[in-house]
Short mmCIF file of C-alpha atoms in Angstrom, two decimals:
data_model
loop_
_atom_site.label_atom_id
_atom_site.label_comp_id
_atom_site.label_asym_id
_atom_site.label_seq_id
_atom_site.Cartn_x
_atom_site.Cartn_y
_atom_site.Cartn_z
CA MET A 661 51.06 4.25 -53.74
CA GLN A 662 50.15 0.97 -51.87
CA LEU A 663 46.52 -0.04 -52.72
CA LEU A 664 44.14 -1.10 -49.92
CA ILE A 665 43.18 -4.52 -50.64
CA LEU A 666 40.68 -5.99 -47.81
CA ILE A 667 39.00 -9.34 -47.49
CA LEU A 668 35.18 -8.57 -47.62
CA VAL A 669 32.10 -10.33 -47.10
CA GLY A 670 28.81 -10.81 -48.94
CA LEU A 671 25.75 -12.56 -49.28
CA ILE A 672 23.10 -13.53 -52.10
CA SER A 673 19.68 -14.52 -50.48
CA LEU A 674 16.75 -16.34 -52.51
CA ASN A 675 14.17 -17.06 -50.05
CA TYR A 676 10.62 -17.30 -49.23
CA LYS A 677 10.41 -13.60 -48.70
CA VAL A 678 10.92 -12.62 -52.21
CA ALA A 679 10.98 -15.68 -54.56
CA PRO A 680 7.87 -17.79 -55.32
CA ILE A 681 8.22 -21.74 -54.60
CA GLU A 682 8.62 -22.25 -58.17
CA LEU A 683 11.72 -20.09 -58.05
CA ARG A 684 13.26 -21.35 -55.09
CA GLU A 685 12.49 -25.04 -56.50
CA ARG A 686 14.81 -24.28 -59.51
CA PHE A 687 17.79 -23.00 -57.25
CA TYR A 688 17.70 -25.76 -54.96
CA LEU A 689 20.94 -27.16 -54.58
CA ASP A 690 22.13 -30.32 -53.37
CA ASP A 691 25.49 -31.49 -51.92
CA ALA A 692 27.01 -32.41 -55.19
CA GLN A 693 25.72 -29.14 -56.56
CA LYS A 694 27.45 -27.10 -54.12
CA ILE A 695 31.08 -28.42 -54.73
CA VAL A 696 30.40 -28.01 -58.69
CA PHE A 697 29.42 -24.59 -57.83
CA HIS A 698 32.37 -23.48 -55.33
CA ASN A 699 34.63 -24.84 -57.71
CA LEU A 700 33.06 -22.71 -60.21
CA LEU A 701 33.10 -19.73 -58.23
CA LYS A 702 36.72 -19.99 -57.11
CA LYS A 703 37.66 -20.19 -60.66
CA LYS A 704 35.46 -17.69 -62.50
CA VAL A 705 35.15 -15.33 -59.98
CA GLY A 706 37.82 -15.71 -57.24
CA VAL A 707 35.83 -16.18 -54.21
CA GLU A 708 37.98 -16.95 -51.09
CA GLY A 709 35.63 -18.28 -49.15
CA LEU A 710 32.12 -19.92 -49.65
CA MET A 711 29.12 -21.24 -47.41
CA LEU A 712 25.60 -22.36 -48.97
CA ILE A 713 22.40 -22.74 -47.52
CA SER A 714 19.73 -24.66 -49.66
CA THR A 715 16.38 -25.46 -48.12
CA CYS A 716 12.63 -25.59 -48.85
CA ASN A 717 12.44 -21.99 -47.92
CA ARG A 718 15.93 -20.49 -49.26
CA THR A 719 19.04 -20.75 -51.15
CA GLU A 720 21.71 -18.55 -49.73
CA ILE A 721 25.15 -17.69 -50.65
CA TYR A 722 27.55 -16.51 -48.03
CA PHE A 723 31.22 -15.51 -49.55
CA GLU A 724 34.43 -13.64 -48.82
CA PHE A 725 36.45 -12.11 -51.39
CA GLU A 726 39.59 -9.98 -51.47
CA ASN A 727 39.06 -6.81 -53.31
CA HIS A 728 39.44 -3.41 -53.85
CA ILE A 729 37.08 -1.17 -51.82
CA GLY A 730 34.26 0.55 -53.96
CA LYS A 731 33.87 -2.96 -56.21
CA GLU A 732 31.50 -5.16 -54.22
CA ASN A 733 28.50 -4.60 -56.47
CA LYS A 734 30.53 -5.79 -59.55
CA PHE A 735 31.70 -8.77 -57.79
CA ILE A 736 27.99 -9.52 -56.67
CA HIS A 737 26.75 -9.38 -60.01
CA SER A 738 29.51 -11.47 -61.33
CA ILE A 739 28.17 -14.37 -58.84
CA VAL A 740 24.61 -13.61 -59.64
CA LYS A 741 25.52 -14.32 -63.69
CA GLU A 742 27.08 -17.34 -62.58
CA LEU A 743 23.94 -18.46 -60.59
CA SER A 744 21.67 -17.96 -63.59
CA GLU A 745 24.12 -19.46 -65.91
CA PHE A 746 24.59 -22.60 -63.39
CA ARG A 747 20.83 -23.00 -63.51
CA ASN A 748 20.00 -22.16 -66.87
CA PHE A 749 17.90 -19.36 -65.92
CA LYS A 750 17.74 -16.96 -69.06
CA ASP A 751 15.55 -14.02 -67.21
CA SER A 752 16.75 -11.32 -64.82
CA LEU A 753 17.42 -13.05 -61.31
CA SER A 754 17.86 -9.68 -59.12
CA PRO A 755 14.36 -9.11 -58.39
CA TYR A 756 13.82 -12.08 -56.47
CA LEU A 757 17.20 -11.58 -54.50
CA ILE A 758 18.12 -10.12 -51.37
CA LYS A 759 21.95 -9.05 -51.58
CA GLN A 760 24.06 -7.50 -49.01
CA THR A 761 27.86 -6.48 -48.59
CA GLY A 762 30.11 -5.87 -45.51
CA SER A 763 30.56 -7.80 -42.54
CA TYR A 764 28.08 -6.01 -40.35
CA ASN A 765 24.94 -6.36 -42.75
CA VAL A 766 26.10 -9.94 -43.66
CA SER A 767 26.48 -11.06 -40.04
CA ARG A 768 23.34 -9.24 -39.21
CA HIS A 769 21.37 -11.37 -41.38
CA LEU A 770 23.01 -14.90 -40.59
CA PHE A 771 22.73 -13.97 -36.75
CA ARG A 772 18.98 -13.12 -37.20
CA LEU A 773 18.46 -16.43 -39.24
CA ALA A 774 20.44 -18.30 -36.35
CA CYS A 775 17.54 -17.12 -34.14
CA GLY A 776 14.92 -17.87 -36.18
CA LEU A 777 13.71 -14.46 -36.94
CA GLU A 778 14.20 -15.05 -40.79
CA SER A 779 11.92 -18.19 -40.59
CA MET A 780 8.45 -18.27 -42.12
CA ILE A 781 7.82 -19.04 -38.36
CA ILE A 782 9.72 -17.12 -35.76
CA GLY A 783 11.91 -18.87 -33.52
CA GLU A 784 11.56 -22.23 -35.57
CA PHE A 785 14.68 -24.56 -34.60
CA GLN A 786 14.86 -26.54 -37.77
CA ILE A 787 17.09 -23.57 -39.09
CA VAL A 788 19.80 -24.04 -36.63
CA GLU A 789 20.25 -27.82 -38.10
CA GLN A 790 20.35 -26.92 -41.36
CA LEU A 791 22.99 -23.78 -40.63
CA LYS A 792 25.06 -26.36 -38.80
CA GLU A 793 24.86 -28.93 -41.74
CA ALA A 794 25.92 -26.05 -44.23
CA TYR A 795 28.90 -25.07 -41.86
CA ASP A 796 30.19 -28.73 -41.44
CA PHE A 797 29.65 -29.62 -45.09
CA SER A 798 31.66 -26.28 -45.97
CA TYR A 799 34.37 -26.88 -43.24
CA LYS A 800 34.82 -30.80 -44.47
CA HIS A 801 35.21 -29.44 -47.92
CA ARG A 802 37.63 -26.53 -47.20
CA MET A 803 35.18 -24.04 -48.48
CA LEU A 804 35.16 -21.46 -45.50
CA GLY A 805 37.61 -18.66 -45.07
CA PRO A 806 38.57 -17.03 -41.63
CA ILE A 807 35.80 -14.14 -41.66
CA LEU A 808 32.89 -16.92 -42.76
CA ASN A 809 34.32 -19.32 -40.43
CA ARG A 810 34.04 -16.75 -37.09
CA MET A 811 30.57 -15.63 -38.51
CA VAL A 812 28.90 -18.65 -38.41
CA GLN A 813 30.28 -19.82 -35.06
CA LYS A 814 29.69 -16.23 -33.27
CA SER A 815 25.61 -16.90 -35.22
CA LEU A 816 25.59 -20.13 -33.66
CA GLU A 817 26.64 -18.68 -30.27
CA THR A 818 24.25 -15.78 -30.58
CA GLY A 819 20.93 -17.89 -31.15
CA LYS A 820 21.93 -20.23 -28.19
CA PHE A 821 22.06 -17.21 -25.82
CA ILE A 822 18.64 -15.83 -27.30
CA ARG A 823 16.84 -19.26 -27.45
CA THR A 824 17.75 -19.71 -23.47
CA ASN A 825 17.17 -15.83 -22.54
CA THR A 826 13.99 -15.02 -24.18
CA GLN A 827 10.77 -17.03 -25.37
CA ILE A 828 11.37 -16.52 -29.16
CA ASP A 829 11.00 -20.13 -29.93
CA LYS A 830 8.67 -21.64 -26.70
CA GLY A 831 5.93 -23.97 -27.63
CA ALA A 832 6.02 -26.62 -30.64
CA VAL A 833 6.06 -24.47 -33.77
CA SER A 834 7.61 -25.04 -37.03
CA VAL A 835 6.64 -25.58 -40.59
CA SER A 836 6.24 -29.34 -39.47
CA TYR A 837 3.45 -27.88 -36.85
CA ALA A 838 2.06 -25.53 -38.93
CA ALA A 839 0.89 -28.30 -41.47
CA VAL A 840 -0.43 -30.42 -38.31
CA GLU A 841 -2.66 -27.35 -37.27
CA LYS A 842 -3.89 -27.32 -40.54
CA VAL A 843 -4.36 -30.81 -40.69
CA HIS A 844 -6.33 -30.05 -37.00
CA LYS A 845 -8.63 -27.64 -38.44
CA SER A 846 -9.58 -28.87 -41.62
CA VAL A 847 -10.22 -32.73 -41.34
CA GLU A 848 -13.63 -32.96 -38.96
CA ILE A 849 -13.14 -37.13 -39.53
CA LEU A 850 -12.72 -38.52 -35.49
CA GLU A 851 -10.08 -41.11 -36.62
CA PRO A 852 -8.55 -39.88 -39.76
CA GLU A 853 -6.07 -42.39 -41.05
CA PHE A 854 -2.74 -40.78 -42.35
CA LEU A 855 -0.01 -41.29 -44.73
CA CYS A 856 3.48 -39.95 -44.35
CA VAL A 857 6.01 -39.90 -47.00
CA GLY A 858 9.60 -39.41 -46.32
CA LEU A 859 11.55 -39.50 -43.29
CA GLY A 860 13.55 -36.11 -43.06
CA GLU A 861 13.64 -34.07 -40.23
CA THR A 862 10.54 -32.27 -41.36
CA SER A 863 8.57 -35.04 -41.83
CA LYS A 864 9.69 -36.50 -38.68
CA LEU A 865 8.65 -33.64 -36.74
CA SER A 866 4.96 -33.56 -38.44
CA ILE A 867 4.60 -37.22 -37.55
CA LYS A 868 5.62 -36.63 -34.10
CA HIS A 869 3.11 -33.60 -33.91
CA LEU A 870 0.42 -35.73 -35.03
CA HIS A 871 1.41 -38.55 -32.74
CA GLN A 872 1.17 -35.77 -29.43
CA LYS A 873 -2.23 -34.79 -31.00
CA ASP A 874 -3.32 -38.36 -30.04
CA TYR A 875 -3.82 -39.51 -33.97
CA SER A 876 -2.59 -43.00 -34.35
CA ASN A 877 -3.73 -44.43 -37.75
CA ILE A 878 -0.54 -43.45 -39.03
CA LYS A 879 1.20 -45.30 -41.88
CA ILE A 880 4.76 -44.53 -42.61
CA ALA A 881 6.79 -45.13 -46.00
CA ASN A 882 10.44 -44.19 -46.83
CA ARG A 883 12.70 -45.29 -49.36
CA THR A 884 14.82 -47.05 -47.30
CA ASP A 885 12.23 -49.37 -45.55
CA SER A 886 14.20 -50.11 -42.42
CA LYS A 887 14.07 -46.80 -41.77
CA SER A 888 10.38 -46.53 -41.50
CA VAL A 889 10.08 -49.73 -39.61
CA ASP A 890 12.47 -48.38 -36.99
CA PHE A 891 11.06 -44.94 -36.57
CA ALA A 892 7.39 -46.32 -36.98
CA LYS A 893 8.27 -48.90 -34.05
CA SER A 894 9.42 -45.94 -31.92
CA LEU A 895 6.20 -44.33 -31.86
CA GLY A 896 4.16 -47.41 -32.11
CA LEU A 897 3.05 -46.64 -35.84
CA THR A 898 2.54 -48.73 -38.78
CA ALA A 899 5.33 -48.66 -41.63
CA ILE A 900 4.44 -49.71 -45.25
CA GLU A 901 7.12 -50.30 -48.41
CA PHE A 902 7.97 -47.29 -50.49
CA LYS A 903 6.54 -48.92 -53.38
CA LEU A 904 2.92 -49.43 -52.00
CA PHE A 905 2.27 -45.84 -50.90
CA LYS A 906 0.69 -45.07 -54.19
CA LYS A 907 -1.97 -47.80 -53.41
CA GLU A 908 -2.81 -46.43 -49.93
CA LEU A 909 -3.74 -43.09 -51.52
CA ALA A 910 -6.97 -44.70 -52.40
CA ASN A 911 -8.05 -44.92 -48.62
CA VAL A 912 -6.16 -42.53 -46.49
CA ASP A 913 -7.69 -39.13 -45.37
CA VAL A 914 -4.67 -37.07 -45.14
CA ALA A 915 -1.34 -37.54 -47.12
CA ILE A 916 1.88 -35.74 -46.10
CA PHE A 917 4.76 -35.60 -48.42
CA SER A 918 8.26 -34.47 -47.29
CA THR A 919 11.14 -36.21 -49.39
CA SER A 920 14.38 -34.96 -51.06
CA SER A 921 13.27 -36.30 -54.20
CA LYS A 922 14.15 -33.94 -57.17
CA ASP A 923 11.15 -35.33 -59.46
CA PRO A 924 7.21 -35.93 -58.63
CA LEU A 925 6.39 -38.82 -57.14
CA ILE A 926 3.21 -39.27 -58.61
CA SER A 927 1.37 -37.73 -61.83
CA LYS A 928 -2.17 -36.51 -62.13
CA SER A 929 -3.15 -38.90 -64.40
CA GLU A 930 -1.56 -41.67 -61.67
CA LEU A 931 -3.39 -40.13 -58.82
CA THR A 932 -6.75 -39.47 -60.65
CA LYS A 933 -6.92 -43.36 -61.55
CA ILE A 934 -5.90 -44.19 -57.98
CA ARG A 935 -8.81 -41.81 -56.51
CA LYS A 936 -11.47 -42.72 -59.13
CA GLU A 937 -13.14 -45.44 -57.06
CA SER A 938 -12.66 -43.42 -53.60
CA LYS A 939 -15.73 -41.22 -52.35
CA LYS A 940 -13.48 -40.09 -49.33
CA GLU A 941 -12.12 -36.59 -49.59
CA LEU A 942 -8.09 -36.53 -49.68
CA LEU A 943 -6.16 -33.79 -48.12
CA ILE A 944 -2.41 -33.64 -49.51
CA ILE A 945 0.36 -31.39 -47.88
CA ASP A 946 3.39 -31.14 -49.69
CA LEU A 947 6.34 -29.79 -47.64
CA SER A 948 8.85 -30.86 -49.88
CA VAL A 949 10.75 -28.55 -52.11
CA PRO A 950 11.11 -29.14 -55.26
CA ARG A 951 7.33 -30.23 -54.78
CA ASN A 952 6.91 -34.02 -54.56
CA ILE A 953 2.97 -33.68 -55.73
CA PRO A 954 2.58 -31.27 -59.23
CA ASN A 955 0.26 -28.51 -58.75
CA ASP A 956 -2.57 -29.79 -61.12
CA CYS A 957 -3.81 -32.60 -58.88
CA SER A 958 -5.42 -30.32 -57.22
CA ASP A 959 -8.07 -30.40 -60.12
CA ILE A 960 -8.89 -33.66 -59.01
CA LYS A 961 -12.22 -34.58 -57.31
CA ASN A 962 -12.07 -34.57 -53.58
CA VAL A 963 -8.62 -33.79 -53.59
CA LYS A 964 -7.14 -30.35 -51.52
CA LEU A 965 -3.52 -29.93 -52.26
CA ILE A 966 -1.97 -27.77 -49.80
CA ASN A 967 2.20 -26.65 -50.14
CA VAL A 968 4.83 -24.88 -47.84
CA ASP A 969 3.26 -21.32 -49.45
CA ASP A 970 -0.08 -22.39 -48.77
CA LEU A 971 0.93 -22.13 -44.70
CA LYS A 972 1.74 -18.51 -44.69
CA ASP A 973 -1.42 -17.94 -43.00
CA ALA A 974 -0.76 -20.35 -40.27
CA VAL A 975 2.61 -18.98 -39.99
CA ASN A 976 1.17 -15.38 -39.37
CA HIS A 977 -0.82 -16.51 -37.00
CA ASN A 978 2.11 -17.96 -35.32
CA TYR A 979 4.04 -14.68 -35.53
CA LYS A 980 2.00 -12.81 -33.73
CA LYS A 981 1.96 -15.07 -30.97
CA ARG A 982 5.94 -14.66 -30.65
CA ARG A 983 6.25 -10.96 -31.85
CA SER A 984 6.40 -9.75 -28.31
CA GLN A 985 9.84 -11.22 -28.05
CA ILE A 986 11.10 -9.98 -31.22
CA VAL A 987 12.34 -6.15 -29.66
CA LYS A 988 13.99 -8.12 -26.73
CA ALA A 989 15.75 -10.83 -29.13
CA GLU A 990 17.03 -7.87 -31.52
CA LYS A 991 18.59 -6.14 -29.01
CA PHE A 992 21.02 -9.22 -27.83
CA ILE A 993 21.70 -9.71 -31.47
CA GLU A 994 22.63 -5.90 -31.71
CA ASP A 995 25.12 -6.69 -28.67
CA PHE A 996 26.54 -9.79 -30.05
CA LEU A 997 26.90 -7.54 -33.76
CA SER A 998 28.94 -4.98 -32.04
CA ASP A 999 31.69 -7.59 -30.58
CA PHE A 1000 31.37 -9.16 -33.98
CA ASP A 1001 32.04 -5.95 -35.84
CA ASP A 1002 34.81 -5.07 -33.70
CA TRP A 1003 36.97 -7.96 -34.65
CA THR A 1004 36.23 -8.00 -38.21
CA ASN A 1005 37.18 -4.44 -38.23
CA SER A 1006 40.41 -4.78 -35.98
CA ARG A 1007 41.36 -7.56 -38.72
CA GLN A 1008 41.84 -4.64 -41.12
CA LEU A 1009 44.68 -3.46 -38.99
CA ARG A 1010 46.36 -6.73 -38.50
CA PRO A 1011 48.98 -6.11 -41.11
CA SER A 1012 49.95 -2.68 -40.01
CA ILE A 1013 50.33 -3.88 -36.54
CA LEU A 1014 52.56 -6.76 -37.18
CA SER A 1015 54.49 -4.77 -39.32
CA ILE A 1016 54.70 -1.72 -36.50
CA LYS A 1017 55.58 -4.71 -33.96
CA LYS A 1018 58.66 -6.00 -36.01
CA GLN A 1019 59.78 -2.43 -37.08
CA ILE A 1020 59.83 -1.56 -33.14
CA LYS A 1021 61.58 -4.80 -32.31
CA ASN A 1022 64.47 -4.23 -34.85
CA ILE A 1023 64.77 -0.59 -33.45
CA VAL A 1024 64.45 -0.89 -29.73
CA ILE A 1025 66.04 -4.38 -29.19
CA GLU A 1026 68.22 -5.29 -32.30
CA GLU A 1027 69.84 -1.93 -32.88
CA THR A 1028 70.23 -1.26 -29.18
CA ILE A 1029 71.96 -4.65 -28.30
CA GLU A 1030 74.32 -4.07 -31.54
CA ASN A 1031 75.16 -0.39 -30.16
CA VAL A 1032 75.83 -1.67 -26.42
CA ASN A 1033 78.06 -4.47 -28.12
CA SER A 1034 80.12 -2.07 -30.04
CA SER A 1035 80.80 0.33 -27.65
CA SER A 1036 80.79 -0.93 -24.31
CA SER A 1037 83.92 -2.88 -22.23
CA GLU A 1038 83.83 -6.68 -21.86
CA MET A 1039 82.51 -6.42 -18.64
CA ASP A 1040 79.66 -3.85 -19.48
CA ALA A 1041 78.87 -6.03 -23.04
CA ASN A 1042 78.53 -9.12 -20.53
CA LEU A 1043 76.20 -7.16 -18.19
CA PHE A 1044 74.04 -6.19 -20.88
CA ASP A 1045 73.71 -9.77 -22.13
CA SER A 1046 71.94 -10.72 -18.85
CA ASP A 1047 68.79 -12.12 -18.75
CA GLY A 1048 67.76 -8.87 -16.66
CA PHE A 1049 68.91 -6.42 -19.56
CA ASN A 1050 67.13 -8.29 -22.04
CA LYS A 1051 63.69 -8.65 -19.79
CA ARG A 1052 64.06 -4.93 -19.40
CA LEU A 1053 64.56 -4.28 -22.93
CA ASP A 1054 61.43 -6.58 -24.00
CA LYS A 1055 59.36 -4.49 -21.60
CA VAL A 1056 60.54 -1.19 -23.30
CA TYR A 1057 59.48 -2.88 -26.63
CA GLU A 1058 55.91 -3.95 -25.36
CA LYS A 1059 55.28 -0.77 -23.81
CA PHE A 1060 56.37 1.22 -26.82
CA SER A 1061 54.21 -0.73 -29.35
CA ASP A 1062 51.54 -1.29 -27.47
CA ASN A 1063 51.21 2.57 -26.89
CA LEU A 1064 51.34 3.11 -30.46
CA VAL A 1065 48.92 0.22 -31.60
CA ARG A 1066 46.50 1.55 -29.23
CA LYS A 1067 46.78 5.14 -30.93
CA ILE A 1068 46.38 3.79 -34.18
CA ARG A 1069 43.19 1.85 -33.05
CA GLN A 1070 41.72 4.75 -31.68
CA ALA A 1071 42.66 6.80 -34.88
CA SER A 1072 40.77 4.35 -37.40
CA ASN A 1073 37.87 3.89 -35.20
CA ASN A 1074 39.35 0.09 -34.29
CA GLY A 1075 39.56 -0.62 -38.16
CA LYS A 1076 36.14 1.05 -39.19
CA ASP A 1077 37.61 4.19 -40.74
CA GLU A 1078 38.68 2.89 -44.15
CA LYS A 1079 40.73 6.28 -45.17
CA ALA A 1080 42.47 6.35 -41.67
CA ILE A 1081 43.52 2.77 -42.56
CA SER A 1082 44.82 3.18 -45.69
CA ILE A 1083 46.85 6.02 -44.56
CA ILE A 1084 48.21 3.75 -41.84
CA ASN A 1085 49.17 1.11 -44.31
CA GLN A 1086 50.93 3.74 -46.53
CA ILE A 1087 53.36 4.65 -43.42
CA PHE A 1088 53.76 1.41 -41.59
CA LEU A 1089 53.34 -1.49 -43.94
CA ASP A 1090 56.61 -2.61 -45.89
CA ASP A 1091 56.86 -2.11 -49.40
#
């Protein structure tokens, strides 16, 4: 009896909904770590395809695996085990994870993600760029399998359609915008002085939002000084050398940090010393994961520290403004999901369909010609060898095979009925 082996997909997500920032920091994976982890999973677990998304709000592992039906949970357990060991995490990770298997469930999450429905701020666009970067990285390093490849492309298509046909992303809202709104409400000074450290996408958006609100006293620092000079010049702002940013903390009213540094950029003792002579209040907004500013800096007099988790109130407010569009977006998502689900399920029938067509072709064409050639006169044989006869024979083959394939699709609910697939494969697959 032939065992039914399929290519399945799964998802392990550690995100802001279920995991605190301290844990998300620990499981953040940079590009070099993604390659190492991919090679580890391929060797120890046997993944056939992999895509990793790692941002300030989530680390998500999308994977393909060849498996016997019913062993999905065992496979996921193996990946979680390897992830915990990879990051030297001794406690149970499962309470902080969202786990999904099956193309429909996984693609539903990914399609929602691409539309901004899984973001802290509904409809935010930054996740689209992050998803594209994750896809391009996996594609470049040959990590993707065929189902994941198609799934990501379909998710981007879904997101583009929904952003065009709903109001889900209208208005300048994002995590960076929530930070600027916090500044606008918290700082009562008429012309506050700003320091923005870092020039990643989030930081650039924060600076642009500040600029749009007519804040002009903004100094920008980045490890690559030329980048800060160019960006500051484009907005008519001021760039400072990166090595001077700590000194500026004695004078500014607001400091926004958003860098990819794995280590804190300043210690509590350093900041205490810098702020010792200053009587001004300092609002620090740390949008980085891992965090750039240690949490204990909030104990310093006249220093208020806000990180990404502290912005949830602003996020929830923006969510309410957009929730009227969620139902409309979800209906569109279901349509795209239905198309993708049909495609993935029909893939399960592909081996049988190819085998069926091969067998029919052998029977209808090759055996017919052989019998004709062995029993007909030379004149008749020449007639049967003509192009017209071969074309008619091809039509018979196509009509018969297409009719049989159509009935097989119907009998298996287009590949969704696993028991039917098993029976069909036993009948038609070559041993």
